[in-house]
Short mmCIF file of C-alpha atoms in Angstrom, two decimals:
data_model
loop_
_atom_site.label_atom_id
_atom_site.label_comp_id
_atom_site.label_asym_id
_atom_site.label_seq_id
_atom_site.Cartn_x
_atom_site.Cartn_y
_atom_site.Cartn_z
CA MET A 189 187.59 163.21 110.57
CA LYS A 190 188.78 162.17 114.23
CA LYS A 191 191.45 159.27 114.29
CA LEU A 192 189.44 156.80 115.68
CA PHE A 193 191.01 154.41 117.97
CA ILE A 194 190.61 151.85 121.27
CA THR A 195 192.21 153.64 124.29
CA ILE A 196 195.22 151.98 126.41
CA MET A 197 193.14 153.30 129.15
CA GLY A 198 189.92 151.99 127.90
CA LEU A 199 191.28 148.78 127.39
CA LEU A 200 192.19 148.71 131.03
CA VAL A 201 189.31 149.71 132.01
CA VAL A 202 187.78 146.53 130.65
CA LEU A 203 190.36 144.73 131.91
CA SER A 204 189.81 145.88 135.20
CA CYS A 205 186.45 145.00 135.18
CA GLY A 206 186.57 141.83 134.56
CA GLN A 207 190.24 140.78 136.33
CA LYS A 208 189.53 138.68 139.59
CA PRO A 209 190.00 140.75 142.46
CA ASN A 210 193.55 140.77 144.79
CA SER A 211 192.11 138.92 147.57
CA SER A 212 192.90 135.17 146.74
CA SER A 213 190.54 132.17 147.46
CA ASP A 214 191.56 131.57 151.00
CA ASP A 215 190.82 135.40 151.47
CA VAL A 216 187.08 134.79 152.97
CA SER A 217 185.96 135.94 156.23
CA ASP A 218 183.74 133.30 158.11
CA GLU A 219 181.69 136.37 159.65
CA PRO A 220 178.38 136.92 158.04
CA ILE A 221 176.86 140.40 156.95
CA ASP A 222 174.46 141.53 159.34
CA ASP A 223 171.65 141.88 156.76
CA GLY A 224 169.07 139.18 157.89
CA THR A 225 169.95 136.92 155.43
CA GLU A 226 168.89 133.71 156.10
CA GLU A 227 171.36 130.66 157.01
CA VAL A 228 170.02 127.37 154.97
CA GLU A 229 171.77 124.03 153.97
CA ALA A 230 174.37 124.56 151.28
CA THR A 231 173.06 121.97 149.16
CA LYS A 232 169.78 124.28 149.17
CA PRO A 233 169.90 126.22 145.63
CA LEU A 234 171.15 130.25 146.07
CA GLU A 235 168.44 132.11 145.58
CA LEU A 236 169.35 135.08 143.67
CA LYS A 237 167.86 138.20 142.33
CA THR A 238 168.58 140.42 139.61
CA TYR A 239 168.86 143.85 139.91
CA THR A 240 169.81 146.33 136.54
CA PHE A 241 170.67 149.82 135.93
CA SER A 242 170.82 151.45 132.09
CA ASP A 243 170.77 155.01 131.28
CA THR A 244 171.09 157.02 128.05
CA LEU A 245 172.31 160.36 127.41
CA GLY A 246 172.64 161.72 124.21
CA MET A 247 175.81 159.28 122.32
CA ALA A 248 176.10 157.83 126.00
CA HIS A 249 174.87 154.49 127.21
CA VAL A 250 175.13 152.15 130.24
CA ASP A 251 173.86 148.91 130.75
CA ILE A 252 174.31 146.66 133.66
CA SER A 253 173.03 143.56 135.17
CA ILE A 254 173.32 141.80 138.18
CA GLU A 255 172.43 138.66 139.82
CA PHE A 256 172.94 139.13 143.36
CA PRO A 257 172.74 136.64 145.88
CA VAL A 258 170.13 137.71 148.45
CA LYS A 259 169.49 133.92 150.30
CA GLY A 260 171.54 130.64 150.36
CA GLU A 261 174.47 129.73 152.82
CA LYS A 262 176.01 132.06 154.65
CA LYS A 263 179.70 131.67 153.70
CA LEU A 264 179.07 131.69 150.15
CA VAL A 265 176.51 134.63 150.17
CA ASN A 266 178.98 136.65 151.37
CA ALA A 267 182.28 135.53 149.24
CA ILE A 268 179.85 136.08 145.97
CA ARG A 269 178.87 139.77 147.64
CA ARG A 270 182.40 140.53 148.49
CA TYR A 271 183.55 139.27 145.00
CA LEU A 272 181.22 141.87 143.64
CA SER A 273 181.92 144.67 146.17
CA ASP A 274 186.13 143.95 145.31
CA VAL A 275 185.04 144.35 141.21
CA ILE A 276 183.15 147.19 141.58
CA LEU A 277 184.33 149.60 144.41
CA GLN A 278 187.63 149.43 142.70
CA GLU A 279 185.79 152.82 141.62
CA SER A 280 184.99 153.83 145.16
CA ASP A 281 183.59 152.67 148.73
CA GLU A 282 180.40 154.03 148.37
CA ALA A 283 178.51 151.32 147.53
CA ASP A 284 176.74 148.72 150.46
CA GLN A 285 178.15 145.30 149.40
CA ALA A 286 175.24 143.71 150.74
CA ASP A 287 173.17 145.85 148.78
CA GLY A 288 172.40 144.75 144.93
CA LYS A 289 170.78 147.90 143.54
CA SER A 290 173.55 150.00 145.62
CA LEU A 291 176.00 148.06 143.39
CA ALA A 292 174.10 148.22 140.25
CA ASP A 293 173.49 152.07 140.71
CA HIS A 294 177.26 152.93 141.98
CA HIS A 295 178.08 150.78 138.41
CA GLY A 296 176.43 152.20 136.36
CA LYS A 297 176.70 155.67 137.58
CA PHE A 298 180.03 155.61 137.46
CA HIS A 299 180.28 154.17 134.36
CA MET A 300 178.21 157.10 132.62
CA GLU A 301 179.91 159.61 133.49
CA ARG A 302 182.84 158.24 131.63
CA MET A 303 180.68 157.67 128.24
CA LYS A 304 179.28 161.33 128.61
CA GLU A 305 182.75 162.52 128.72
CA LEU A 306 183.55 160.27 125.70
CA ALA A 307 179.93 161.49 123.98
CA ALA A 308 181.58 165.17 124.19
CA GLN A 309 184.76 164.34 122.47
CA TYR A 310 183.01 162.53 119.41
CA GLU A 311 180.11 165.63 119.21
CA GLY A 312 179.14 165.96 115.66
CA ASP A 313 181.62 163.17 114.73
CA ASP A 314 180.23 161.29 111.44
CA TYR A 315 181.51 157.98 112.20
CA VAL A 316 180.71 157.75 115.93
CA THR A 317 177.13 157.60 116.64
CA GLU A 318 177.87 156.11 120.41
CA VAL A 319 179.66 155.15 122.96
CA PHE A 320 178.60 152.16 125.46
CA TYR A 321 179.72 150.45 128.37
CA ASP A 322 177.65 147.16 129.21
CA TRP A 323 178.80 144.42 132.11
CA SER A 324 176.36 142.06 133.83
CA PHE A 325 177.18 139.47 136.39
CA ILE A 326 175.17 136.21 135.90
CA LYS A 327 174.89 132.61 136.64
CA HIS A 328 176.48 130.10 134.42
CA TYR A 329 176.11 126.68 136.12
CA GLU A 330 175.73 125.40 139.70
CA ASP A 331 175.65 121.77 141.29
CA ASP A 332 175.58 120.04 144.70
CA HIS A 333 180.02 121.49 145.09
CA VAL A 334 179.70 124.57 143.44
CA VAL A 335 178.13 127.66 141.53
CA THR A 336 180.22 129.45 138.77
CA PHE A 337 178.91 133.10 137.33
CA LEU A 338 179.93 135.05 134.55
CA THR A 339 180.82 138.34 134.05
CA LEU A 340 180.68 140.31 130.87
CA THR A 341 181.85 143.49 129.46
CA SER A 342 181.15 145.28 126.54
CA LEU A 343 182.85 148.64 126.00
CA TYR A 344 182.85 150.69 122.99
CA GLU A 345 184.76 154.41 123.51
CA GLY A 346 185.18 155.27 119.63
CA GLY A 347 187.49 153.51 117.05
CA ILE A 348 187.71 150.85 114.62
CA HIS A 349 185.99 148.56 117.06
CA GLY A 350 184.60 148.01 120.25
CA ILE A 351 185.70 145.12 122.92
CA GLY A 352 184.20 142.41 124.92
CA TYR A 353 185.69 140.98 127.83
CA GLN A 354 184.49 137.75 129.35
CA GLU A 355 185.43 136.17 133.11
CA GLY A 356 184.05 133.21 135.43
CA VAL A 357 184.37 133.10 138.70
CA THR A 358 183.10 129.45 140.29
CA PHE A 359 182.46 129.46 144.00
CA PHE A 360 182.84 126.08 146.48
CA LYS A 361 179.67 126.01 148.17
CA LYS A 362 180.80 124.21 151.43
CA ASN A 363 183.01 127.21 152.73
CA GLY A 364 182.57 129.92 150.17
CA GLN A 365 186.20 129.59 148.51
CA ARG A 366 186.77 130.05 144.92
CA PHE A 367 188.08 127.82 142.43
CA ASP A 368 191.54 129.79 140.77
CA TYR A 369 195.03 129.19 139.62
CA ASN A 370 195.93 128.39 143.33
CA MET A 371 193.85 125.35 142.97
CA LEU A 372 196.26 124.17 139.86
CA LYS A 373 199.54 122.72 140.23
CA GLY A 374 202.17 121.70 137.71
CA THR A 375 200.97 124.48 135.47
CA ASP A 376 204.25 124.82 134.02
CA SER A 377 204.63 121.06 133.14
CA ASP A 378 204.65 120.23 129.25
CA LYS A 379 202.07 117.76 129.76
CA PHE A 380 199.72 121.08 131.51
CA MET A 381 201.21 122.91 127.84
CA GLY A 382 200.13 120.09 125.83
CA LEU A 383 196.26 121.14 127.21
CA LEU A 384 196.39 124.11 126.20
CA ARG A 385 198.06 123.68 123.44
CA GLU A 386 195.39 120.71 122.19
CA GLY A 387 192.43 123.10 124.00
CA LEU A 388 193.62 126.02 121.42
CA ARG A 389 193.48 123.17 118.86
CA GLN A 390 190.37 122.07 119.26
CA PHE A 391 188.82 126.24 118.97
CA PHE A 392 190.91 126.94 115.44
CA SER A 393 190.02 123.96 113.80
CA PRO A 394 186.60 124.46 111.12
CA ASN A 395 186.39 121.12 111.44
CA LYS A 396 186.37 119.83 114.85
CA LYS A 397 186.71 116.12 113.73
CA GLU A 398 189.90 117.17 111.64
CA LEU A 399 192.20 118.98 113.79
CA ILE A 400 194.36 121.60 112.46
CA ASP A 401 198.24 121.12 112.76
CA ASP A 402 200.87 122.67 114.52
CA THR A 403 202.36 125.10 112.18
CA ASN A 404 198.43 126.50 111.05
CA LEU A 405 198.48 126.64 115.16
CA ALA A 406 201.31 128.82 115.37
CA GLU A 407 199.94 131.17 112.73
CA GLU A 408 196.72 131.46 114.23
CA LEU A 409 198.94 132.13 117.70
CA VAL A 410 200.30 135.50 116.48
CA SER A 411 200.77 137.42 119.74
CA ILE A 412 202.95 134.73 121.68
CA GLY A 413 206.45 133.48 120.84
CA GLY A 414 205.54 130.08 119.66
CA LEU A 415 203.50 126.93 120.72
CA ASP A 416 206.23 126.26 123.54
CA GLU A 417 205.62 129.51 124.72
CA ILE A 418 201.93 129.13 125.23
CA PRO A 419 200.63 131.25 128.66
CA LEU A 420 197.94 130.96 130.97
CA PRO A 421 195.16 133.02 130.37
CA ASN A 422 194.92 135.63 132.40
CA ALA A 423 191.55 135.01 133.81
CA ASP A 424 191.42 132.48 136.28
CA PRO A 425 189.87 129.30 135.37
CA TYR A 426 186.05 128.13 136.00
CA ILE A 427 184.07 124.88 136.59
CA THR A 428 181.35 124.77 133.66
CA SER A 429 180.29 121.04 134.46
CA GLU A 430 181.24 117.91 136.13
CA LYS A 431 182.67 116.88 132.74
CA GLY A 432 185.43 120.05 132.62
CA ILE A 433 186.90 123.03 133.09
CA HIS A 434 186.71 126.05 131.46
CA PHE A 435 190.02 128.09 130.04
CA ILE A 436 189.25 131.57 127.82
CA TYR A 437 191.69 134.27 126.47
CA GLN A 438 191.04 137.32 125.68
CA PRO A 439 190.86 139.09 122.36
CA TYR A 440 194.48 139.83 121.51
CA GLU A 441 195.61 137.81 124.29
CA VAL A 442 197.38 135.30 121.99
CA SER A 443 195.80 135.88 118.68
CA TYR A 444 194.24 138.01 116.52
CA TYR A 445 191.14 140.59 117.08
CA ALA A 446 188.74 138.75 114.49
CA ALA A 447 189.64 135.39 116.76
CA GLY A 448 187.27 136.88 118.89
CA LYS A 449 187.99 134.68 122.66
CA PRO A 450 189.97 131.48 122.37
CA GLU A 451 188.06 129.45 124.68
CA PHE A 452 187.66 125.42 125.41
CA ASP A 453 186.95 123.15 128.57
CA ILE A 454 189.90 120.59 129.51
CA PRO A 455 188.16 117.41 130.69
CA MET A 456 187.84 116.59 134.27
CA LYS A 457 189.97 113.26 133.77
CA ASP A 458 192.91 115.14 132.17
CA ILE A 459 193.22 117.80 134.15
CA ARG A 460 192.59 116.23 137.52
CA PRO A 461 196.58 115.20 137.96
CA PHE A 462 196.35 119.04 138.40
CA LEU A 463 194.32 119.39 140.65
CA THR A 464 195.78 120.36 144.12
CA LYS A 465 194.49 118.43 147.09
CA LYS A 466 192.46 121.28 148.33
CA ALA A 467 190.60 120.85 145.19
CA LYS A 468 189.84 117.73 144.99
CA SER A 469 187.87 117.34 148.53
CA LEU A 470 185.79 120.39 147.85
CA LEU A 471 184.54 119.05 144.53
CA GLU A 472 184.45 115.06 145.46
CA ASP A 473 182.94 115.59 149.77
#
């Protein structure tokens, strides 16, 4: 039987589909997409429409689902559409960023070709019965100031197991800017490192009321050099509620695969000293 493993290229595909685009949170054009989008008050809930793509051919399967903005304040709508096109159009520039169906179809067809090629390699294999790529972009949280979406990726291209990637992205309604690491300061300080350590301690504690000690936490964090070398997650943090900001590590980023995706909230009262003036103004106006 063929040796089964998750290829490095497969992992890079997962990360590239979930990673933040190259443009910064300040790189948002004020020019509207000329598609008839209705301009409304920023406090009005964002109107979304779900576009999907699904295809199966033999062992190959792809599912795509995108909650696409169709109405809302123009800067916000444009920023979300631009984010989607930056992620999806890494593959090519053939899809229309103002057309949710075009983006879903383009993303789905691109990955279906990849899955068909992989499936052909495993034809007749007794172990691998399917290969798949699932990707979704869904609204997770909304209040008067922000709207947060989750991008969820699941990939299996043969091997012992598949792999998943999760990222959140928060947009400020006022101007479409994204909340990212540029809106945090002092993240290399001992105090901020302590917040990360405490969050990971809570994640790995079976009994949340009795947190594990440093020795047990270090045993969980097998992918890093020690408790004084905890890195920031690769994915930007995102706002999950008025109470906190969410941090998430991907499989293998700081721990073993079976640990899943270590994640936790840092309460807003604790992280507020690390917010930039711009972030505070956008959250509190």
